[in-house]
Amino acid sequence: MRAKIAILVLILLVQTLSFANAGPTDDVSWSKDHNEMISTSPLILEDSIVVKTTDGLIAYSHSGVEQWKWNPSQTLLFEISPLYHHEPTNLIVTGWTDGQVTAHRSENGELAWAISTDSPMWGITGRIHESQGTIVIPVETGLLWINPNDGSITREFTFPDNVTGYRHGATSIVTDDNVWYVVGDEIGRIHRIDVNESTIIAQYNSSRIRDSIHVLDVQQGRYIVASIGIEANASGLHILDDSGPISSVSLTGSVGTISVQNSSVIVGDANGLHLFECEVNCSLMDHHEGLGSITGEIGIHEVNG
């Protein structure tokens, strides 16, 4: 895993959600070799590309020229919490395995603010997002809501029963008169967090929720999430709503983060890459085997032209 990893800036010619057109072309503009692990996707901004490694952050221009570098005070571990760009403040926010959350000015990497969180085992490994003017951080013990201007904590949620989360991320659902959040934990529970209370709306036994819960159908209130089974053949892709589980299909081994576009769902597992169409149930539309185990981030990118 610590062998050199090349960062490739690729020209993608994807116009539709199609496996036949979803791969990179051979048009490599430039590449950079790193001796550190790169375990999350680069962040592509208007005038730079920011990469997260075990040694910190490094930014390149679109032509491959290094712009700035930021190194933490200590060597970190397997860093998989994605980079998040907060557009109103132009800050790059990310979490680290030591429990730190750092916010950097995108033009020079300067540290704008940082906070420390509880890190019993693996620190911050999930996806950060913005909701209602705050940044929602998936810390190991639950969730934090952060003021993006100064890093102050405005709200907290702790998983009950001293349970932790790994690679989890909250999803916010906003209606005319309410906002709530859904998030999974390491014993397969799905939590709904309202303004004044939280409830467990589903539990997938002998499983871990290691991804964000995705909104599948806003009008019908349906979500979709992948679980990783404690046993190799117990993983799955699940549709649920606020009343509980609706349907499931089986996956194998470790599962990557899923990508959802309308009713199309792409997911990787130990058997390769799969495309499902999901409404109330999921139907397999296409799959590619022989790719090895796919456990990382999957993204859908639309390019005009």
Tab-separated table of C-alpha atoms in Angstrom:
chain	number	residue	atom	x	y	z
A	1	MET	CA	0.000	0.000	0.000
A	2	ARG	CA	2.895	2.397	0.612
A	3	ALA	CA	4.341	1.982	-2.853
A	4	LYS	CA	4.445	5.068	-5.013
A	5	ILE	CA	1.030	6.229	-6.095
A	6	ALA	CA	0.702	8.468	-9.140
A	7	ILE	CA	-1.834	11.254	-9.157
A	8	LEU	CA	-3.230	11.404	-12.655
A	9	VAL	CA	-5.077	14.403	-13.993
A	10	LEU	CA	-7.374	12.888	-16.596
A	11	ILE	CA	-9.603	14.326	-19.284
A	12	LEU	CA	-12.939	12.580	-18.739
A	13	LEU	CA	-15.317	12.310	-21.661
A	14	VAL	CA	-18.302	11.021	-19.693
A	15	GLN	CA	-21.620	12.514	-20.783
A	16	THR	CA	-24.107	9.955	-19.489
A	17	LEU	CA	-24.248	7.449	-16.653
A	18	SER	CA	-22.888	4.470	-18.543
A	19	PHE	CA	-20.339	1.844	-17.618
A	20	ALA	CA	-19.085	1.776	-21.182
A	21	ASN	CA	-18.119	5.448	-20.985
A	22	ALA	CA	-17.321	5.735	-17.282
A	23	GLY	CA	-13.599	5.005	-17.358
A	24	PRO	CA	-10.701	7.420	-17.825
A	25	THR	CA	-9.245	8.005	-21.270
A	26	ASP	CA	-5.566	7.699	-22.122
A	27	ASP	CA	-5.220	11.508	-22.285
A	28	VAL	CA	-3.007	12.092	-19.250
A	29	SER	CA	-2.068	15.744	-18.915
A	30	TRP	CA	0.444	15.318	-16.096
A	31	SER	CA	1.318	13.083	-13.178
A	32	LYS	CA	3.029	13.370	-9.807
A	33	ASP	CA	4.630	10.604	-7.773
A	34	HIS	CA	4.185	10.501	-4.000
A	35	ASN	CA	5.791	8.193	-1.462
A	36	GLU	CA	2.835	8.561	0.900
A	37	MET	CA	-0.538	6.845	0.848
A	38	ILE	CA	-3.290	8.710	-0.974
A	39	SER	CA	-6.563	7.251	0.213
A	40	THR	CA	-9.180	9.783	-0.866
A	41	SER	CA	-10.028	11.615	-4.075
A	42	PRO	CA	-8.251	14.880	-4.929
A	43	LEU	CA	-10.347	18.022	-4.563
A	44	ILE	CA	-10.670	19.840	-7.894
A	45	LEU	CA	-11.233	23.585	-7.504
A	46	GLU	CA	-11.524	26.340	-10.089
A	47	ASP	CA	-7.804	27.126	-10.072
A	48	SER	CA	-6.170	24.238	-8.206
A	49	ILE	CA	-6.171	20.537	-7.359
A	50	VAL	CA	-5.696	19.702	-3.676
A	51	VAL	CA	-4.401	16.278	-2.632
A	52	LYS	CA	-4.534	14.717	0.828
A	53	THR	CA	-1.773	12.319	1.886
A	54	THR	CA	-0.497	10.881	5.145
A	55	ASP	CA	1.959	13.808	5.201
A	56	GLY	CA	-0.709	16.501	4.920
A	57	LEU	CA	-2.082	18.566	2.028
A	58	ILE	CA	-0.520	19.667	-1.234
A	59	ALA	CA	-2.053	21.879	-3.935
A	60	TYR	CA	-1.195	21.960	-7.635
A	61	SER	CA	-2.259	24.278	-10.415
A	62	HIS	CA	-4.229	22.656	-13.226
A	63	SER	CA	-0.978	22.536	-15.195
A	64	GLY	CA	0.750	20.543	-12.441
A	65	VAL	CA	2.797	23.267	-10.727
A	66	GLU	CA	2.967	22.957	-6.939
A	67	GLN	CA	1.246	25.932	-5.286
A	68	TRP	CA	1.437	25.198	-1.579
A	69	LYS	CA	1.934	22.453	0.973
A	70	TRP	CA	0.737	21.993	4.550
A	71	ASN	CA	2.203	19.437	6.956
A	72	PRO	CA	0.659	18.490	10.313
A	73	SER	CA	2.693	18.439	13.487
A	74	GLN	CA	2.756	14.634	13.604
A	75	THR	CA	2.779	11.731	11.177
A	76	LEU	CA	-0.746	10.527	10.525
A	77	LEU	CA	-2.239	7.219	9.457
A	78	PHE	CA	-4.559	5.911	6.741
A	79	GLU	CA	-6.357	9.172	5.909
A	80	ILE	CA	-9.730	8.529	4.252
A	81	SER	CA	-11.900	11.475	5.328
A	82	PRO	CA	-12.525	13.346	2.044
A	83	LEU	CA	-11.626	16.970	1.512
A	84	TYR	CA	-14.558	19.398	1.634
A	85	HIS	CA	-14.608	22.858	0.050
A	86	HIS	CA	-16.803	25.365	1.888
A	87	GLU	CA	-17.550	27.866	-0.857
A	88	PRO	CA	-18.863	30.824	1.221
A	89	THR	CA	-15.588	31.041	3.177
A	90	ASN	CA	-13.385	29.464	0.476
A	91	LEU	CA	-12.004	27.094	3.115
A	92	ILE	CA	-10.867	23.503	2.631
A	93	VAL	CA	-12.069	21.487	5.626
A	94	THR	CA	-11.043	17.932	6.468
A	95	GLY	CA	-10.722	15.512	9.372
A	96	TRP	CA	-7.734	13.401	10.410
A	97	THR	CA	-7.150	10.103	12.178
A	98	ASP	CA	-5.795	11.885	15.262
A	99	GLY	CA	-9.239	13.484	15.756
A	100	GLN	CA	-8.243	16.907	14.444
A	101	VAL	CA	-10.458	18.948	12.127
A	102	THR	CA	-8.559	21.564	10.139
A	103	ALA	CA	-9.737	24.388	7.875
A	104	HIS	CA	-7.339	25.865	5.311
A	105	ARG	CA	-7.462	28.886	3.047
A	106	SER	CA	-7.633	27.467	-0.462
A	107	GLU	CA	-5.334	30.108	-1.990
A	108	ASN	CA	-2.293	29.329	0.196
A	109	GLY	CA	-3.088	26.421	2.568
A	110	GLU	CA	-2.847	28.656	5.636
A	111	LEU	CA	-4.582	27.186	8.683
A	112	ALA	CA	-7.717	29.230	9.450
A	113	TRP	CA	-8.848	27.194	12.464
A	114	ALA	CA	-8.560	23.729	13.987
A	115	ILE	CA	-10.394	21.737	16.654
A	116	SER	CA	-9.691	18.478	18.495
A	117	THR	CA	-12.295	15.716	18.875
A	118	ASP	CA	-12.500	12.415	20.739
A	119	SER	CA	-10.495	9.751	18.925
A	120	PRO	CA	-10.740	6.401	20.770
A	121	MET	CA	-9.387	4.341	17.851
A	122	TRP	CA	-9.405	5.761	14.316
A	123	GLY	CA	-10.398	9.413	14.521
A	124	ILE	CA	-12.282	11.102	11.684
A	125	THR	CA	-12.768	8.935	8.611
A	126	GLY	CA	-16.121	10.037	7.139
A	127	ARG	CA	-17.485	12.629	4.757
A	128	ILE	CA	-18.028	16.266	5.844
A	129	HIS	CA	-20.906	18.329	4.452
A	130	GLU	CA	-22.692	21.649	4.986
A	131	SER	CA	-26.262	22.057	6.229
A	132	GLN	CA	-28.174	25.154	7.282
A	133	GLY	CA	-25.053	27.300	7.443
A	134	THR	CA	-23.036	24.868	9.576
A	135	ILE	CA	-20.465	22.204	8.737
A	136	VAL	CA	-21.447	18.699	9.889
A	137	ILE	CA	-18.433	16.643	11.002
A	138	PRO	CA	-18.695	12.829	11.392
A	139	VAL	CA	-16.467	12.367	14.440
A	140	GLU	CA	-15.708	8.883	15.723
A	141	THR	CA	-18.214	9.120	18.584
A	142	GLY	CA	-21.060	10.764	16.611
A	143	LEU	CA	-21.548	14.135	14.914
A	144	LEU	CA	-20.499	17.741	15.489
A	145	TRP	CA	-22.017	20.867	13.957
A	146	ILE	CA	-19.348	23.542	13.421
A	147	ASN	CA	-19.515	27.258	12.663
A	148	PRO	CA	-17.409	27.497	9.477
A	149	ASN	CA	-16.219	31.021	10.279
A	150	ASP	CA	-14.345	30.211	13.484
A	151	GLY	CA	-14.602	26.449	14.151
A	152	SER	CA	-16.838	26.811	17.205
A	153	ILE	CA	-19.101	23.857	18.047
A	154	THR	CA	-22.821	24.665	17.861
A	155	ARG	CA	-24.335	21.192	18.404
A	156	GLU	CA	-23.325	17.620	19.255
A	157	PHE	CA	-24.760	14.119	18.808
A	158	THR	CA	-23.205	11.078	20.494
A	159	PHE	CA	-23.947	7.515	19.410
A	160	PRO	CA	-25.779	5.721	22.242
A	161	ASP	CA	-24.227	2.752	24.081
A	162	ASN	CA	-20.652	4.008	23.519
A	163	VAL	CA	-20.773	2.830	19.905
A	164	THR	CA	-18.458	4.427	17.349
A	165	GLY	CA	-18.594	5.234	13.645
A	166	TYR	CA	-16.072	4.549	10.893
A	167	ARG	CA	-16.224	6.123	7.404
A	168	HIS	CA	-19.746	7.250	8.274
A	169	GLY	CA	-21.154	10.573	7.165
A	170	ALA	CA	-24.358	12.395	7.994
A	171	THR	CA	-26.992	13.241	5.407
A	172	SER	CA	-29.292	16.217	5.952
A	173	ILE	CA	-32.916	16.319	4.813
A	174	VAL	CA	-34.554	19.739	4.685
A	175	THR	CA	-38.301	20.354	4.389
A	176	ASP	CA	-40.355	23.530	4.680
A	177	ASP	CA	-40.746	23.213	8.434
A	178	ASN	CA	-38.012	20.843	9.584
A	179	VAL	CA	-34.477	19.583	9.068
A	180	TRP	CA	-33.167	16.226	10.223
A	181	TYR	CA	-30.098	14.070	9.748
A	182	VAL	CA	-29.504	10.358	9.182
A	183	VAL	CA	-26.254	8.559	9.994
A	184	GLY	CA	-25.071	4.977	10.524
A	185	ASP	CA	-22.766	3.382	13.083
A	186	GLU	CA	-20.474	0.396	13.624
A	187	ILE	CA	-23.214	-2.003	14.799
A	188	GLY	CA	-25.480	-1.489	11.801
A	189	ARG	CA	-27.880	1.091	13.242
A	190	ILE	CA	-29.371	3.985	11.270
A	191	HIS	CA	-30.072	7.046	13.424
A	192	ARG	CA	-32.493	9.859	12.619
A	193	ILE	CA	-31.568	13.075	14.444
A	194	ASP	CA	-34.221	15.768	14.747
A	195	VAL	CA	-34.038	19.144	16.460
A	196	ASN	CA	-34.893	17.804	19.919
A	197	GLU	CA	-34.504	14.017	19.746
A	198	SER	CA	-32.915	11.084	17.964
A	199	THR	CA	-34.362	7.681	17.066
A	200	ILE	CA	-33.031	4.455	15.559
A	201	ILE	CA	-35.051	3.806	12.396
A	202	ALA	CA	-33.309	0.601	11.261
A	203	GLN	CA	-30.735	-1.941	12.361
A	204	TYR	CA	-28.868	-4.338	10.087
A	205	ASN	CA	-27.551	-7.025	12.396
A	206	SER	CA	-23.984	-8.318	12.103
A	207	SER	CA	-23.185	-5.362	9.849
A	208	ARG	CA	-21.369	-2.041	9.890
A	209	ILE	CA	-22.526	1.147	8.178
A	210	ARG	CA	-19.400	2.637	6.609
A	211	ASP	CA	-20.803	5.230	4.240
A	212	SER	CA	-23.261	8.105	4.202
A	213	ILE	CA	-26.945	7.316	3.910
A	214	HIS	CA	-28.071	8.576	0.498
A	215	VAL	CA	-31.451	10.079	-0.365
A	216	LEU	CA	-33.049	7.879	-3.024
A	217	ASP	CA	-36.482	9.513	-3.322
A	218	VAL	CA	-37.199	12.810	-1.568
A	219	GLN	CA	-40.946	12.730	-2.201
A	220	GLN	CA	-41.370	9.187	-0.898
A	221	GLY	CA	-38.849	9.627	1.914
A	222	ARG	CA	-36.699	6.681	0.852
A	223	TYR	CA	-32.984	6.296	1.579
A	224	ILE	CA	-30.341	3.850	0.381
A	225	VAL	CA	-27.215	2.683	2.195
A	226	ALA	CA	-24.612	-0.057	1.909
A	227	SER	CA	-23.589	-2.207	4.851
A	228	ILE	CA	-20.438	-4.242	5.386
A	229	GLY	CA	-21.109	-7.624	6.934
A	230	ILE	CA	-19.013	-8.967	9.766
A	231	GLU	CA	-18.986	-12.200	7.747
A	232	ALA	CA	-17.813	-12.096	4.127
A	233	ASN	CA	-21.179	-12.807	2.497
A	234	ALA	CA	-23.327	-10.663	4.810
A	235	SER	CA	-22.840	-7.269	3.150
A	236	GLY	CA	-25.750	-5.584	1.422
A	237	LEU	CA	-27.398	-2.636	-0.289
A	238	HIS	CA	-30.502	-1.509	1.593
A	239	ILE	CA	-33.517	0.681	0.872
A	240	LEU	CA	-35.317	2.114	3.919
A	241	ASP	CA	-37.514	4.964	5.087
A	242	ASP	CA	-38.294	6.515	8.459
A	243	SER	CA	-40.459	3.491	9.325
A	244	GLY	CA	-37.624	1.016	8.816
A	245	PRO	CA	-36.130	-1.367	6.215
A	246	ILE	CA	-37.920	-1.864	2.874
A	247	SER	CA	-35.702	-4.155	0.777
A	248	SER	CA	-32.125	-5.411	0.434
A	249	VAL	CA	-29.792	-7.052	-2.069
A	250	SER	CA	-26.645	-8.961	-1.146
A	251	LEU	CA	-23.090	-7.773	-1.711
A	252	THR	CA	-19.806	-9.560	-1.009
A	253	GLY	CA	-17.005	-8.650	1.370
A	254	SER	CA	-15.883	-5.083	1.943
A	255	VAL	CA	-17.934	-2.452	0.121
A	256	GLY	CA	-16.832	0.921	-1.239
A	257	THR	CA	-18.755	4.145	-0.832
A	258	ILE	CA	-21.738	4.146	-3.181
A	259	SER	CA	-22.655	6.792	-5.731
A	260	VAL	CA	-26.282	7.684	-6.460
A	261	GLN	CA	-27.762	9.614	-9.372
A	262	ASN	CA	-31.555	9.645	-9.432
A	263	SER	CA	-32.448	5.926	-9.226
A	264	SER	CA	-29.077	4.689	-10.534
A	265	VAL	CA	-26.689	3.345	-7.897
A	266	ILE	CA	-23.060	2.337	-8.461
A	267	VAL	CA	-21.349	0.229	-5.807
A	268	GLY	CA	-18.115	-1.743	-5.597
A	269	ASP	CA	-17.472	-4.861	-3.508
A	270	ALA	CA	-15.141	-7.869	-3.438
A	271	ASN	CA	-16.593	-9.087	-6.757
A	272	GLY	CA	-16.139	-5.875	-8.740
A	273	LEU	CA	-18.318	-2.972	-9.832
A	274	HIS	CA	-22.132	-3.075	-10.026
A	275	LEU	CA	-24.828	-0.797	-11.454
A	276	PHE	CA	-28.300	-1.057	-9.899
A	277	GLU	CA	-31.603	0.646	-10.647
A	278	CYS	CA	-33.333	1.203	-7.317
A	279	GLU	CA	-36.821	2.417	-6.436
A	280	VAL	CA	-38.589	0.192	-3.903
A	281	ASN	CA	-36.279	-2.705	-4.828
A	282	CYS	CA	-32.861	-2.763	-6.505
A	283	SER	CA	-32.343	-4.519	-9.853
A	284	LEU	CA	-28.858	-5.309	-11.183
A	285	MET	CA	-28.422	-3.631	-14.581
A	286	ASP	CA	-24.720	-4.136	-15.273
A	287	HIS	CA	-21.570	-5.372	-13.563
A	288	HIS	CA	-17.847	-5.647	-14.167
A	289	GLU	CA	-15.925	-8.473	-12.508
A	290	GLY	CA	-12.218	-9.182	-12.453
A	291	LEU	CA	-11.370	-5.708	-11.166
A	292	GLY	CA	-10.378	-6.886	-7.707
A	293	SER	CA	-11.976	-5.681	-4.506
A	294	ILE	CA	-13.363	-2.129	-4.866
A	295	THR	CA	-13.525	-0.423	-1.474
A	296	GLY	CA	-12.786	3.242	-2.183
A	297	GLU	CA	-14.718	6.313	-3.283
A	298	ILE	CA	-16.897	6.138	-6.378
A	299	GLY	CA	-18.004	9.370	-8.005
A	300	ILE	CA	-20.204	10.333	-10.939
A	301	HIS	CA	-18.854	13.296	-12.903
A	302	GLU	CA	-20.744	14.966	-15.712
A	303	VAL	CA	-18.646	16.780	-18.296
A	304	ASN	CA	-20.172	18.996	-20.959
A	305	GLY	CA	-18.963	18.698	-24.511
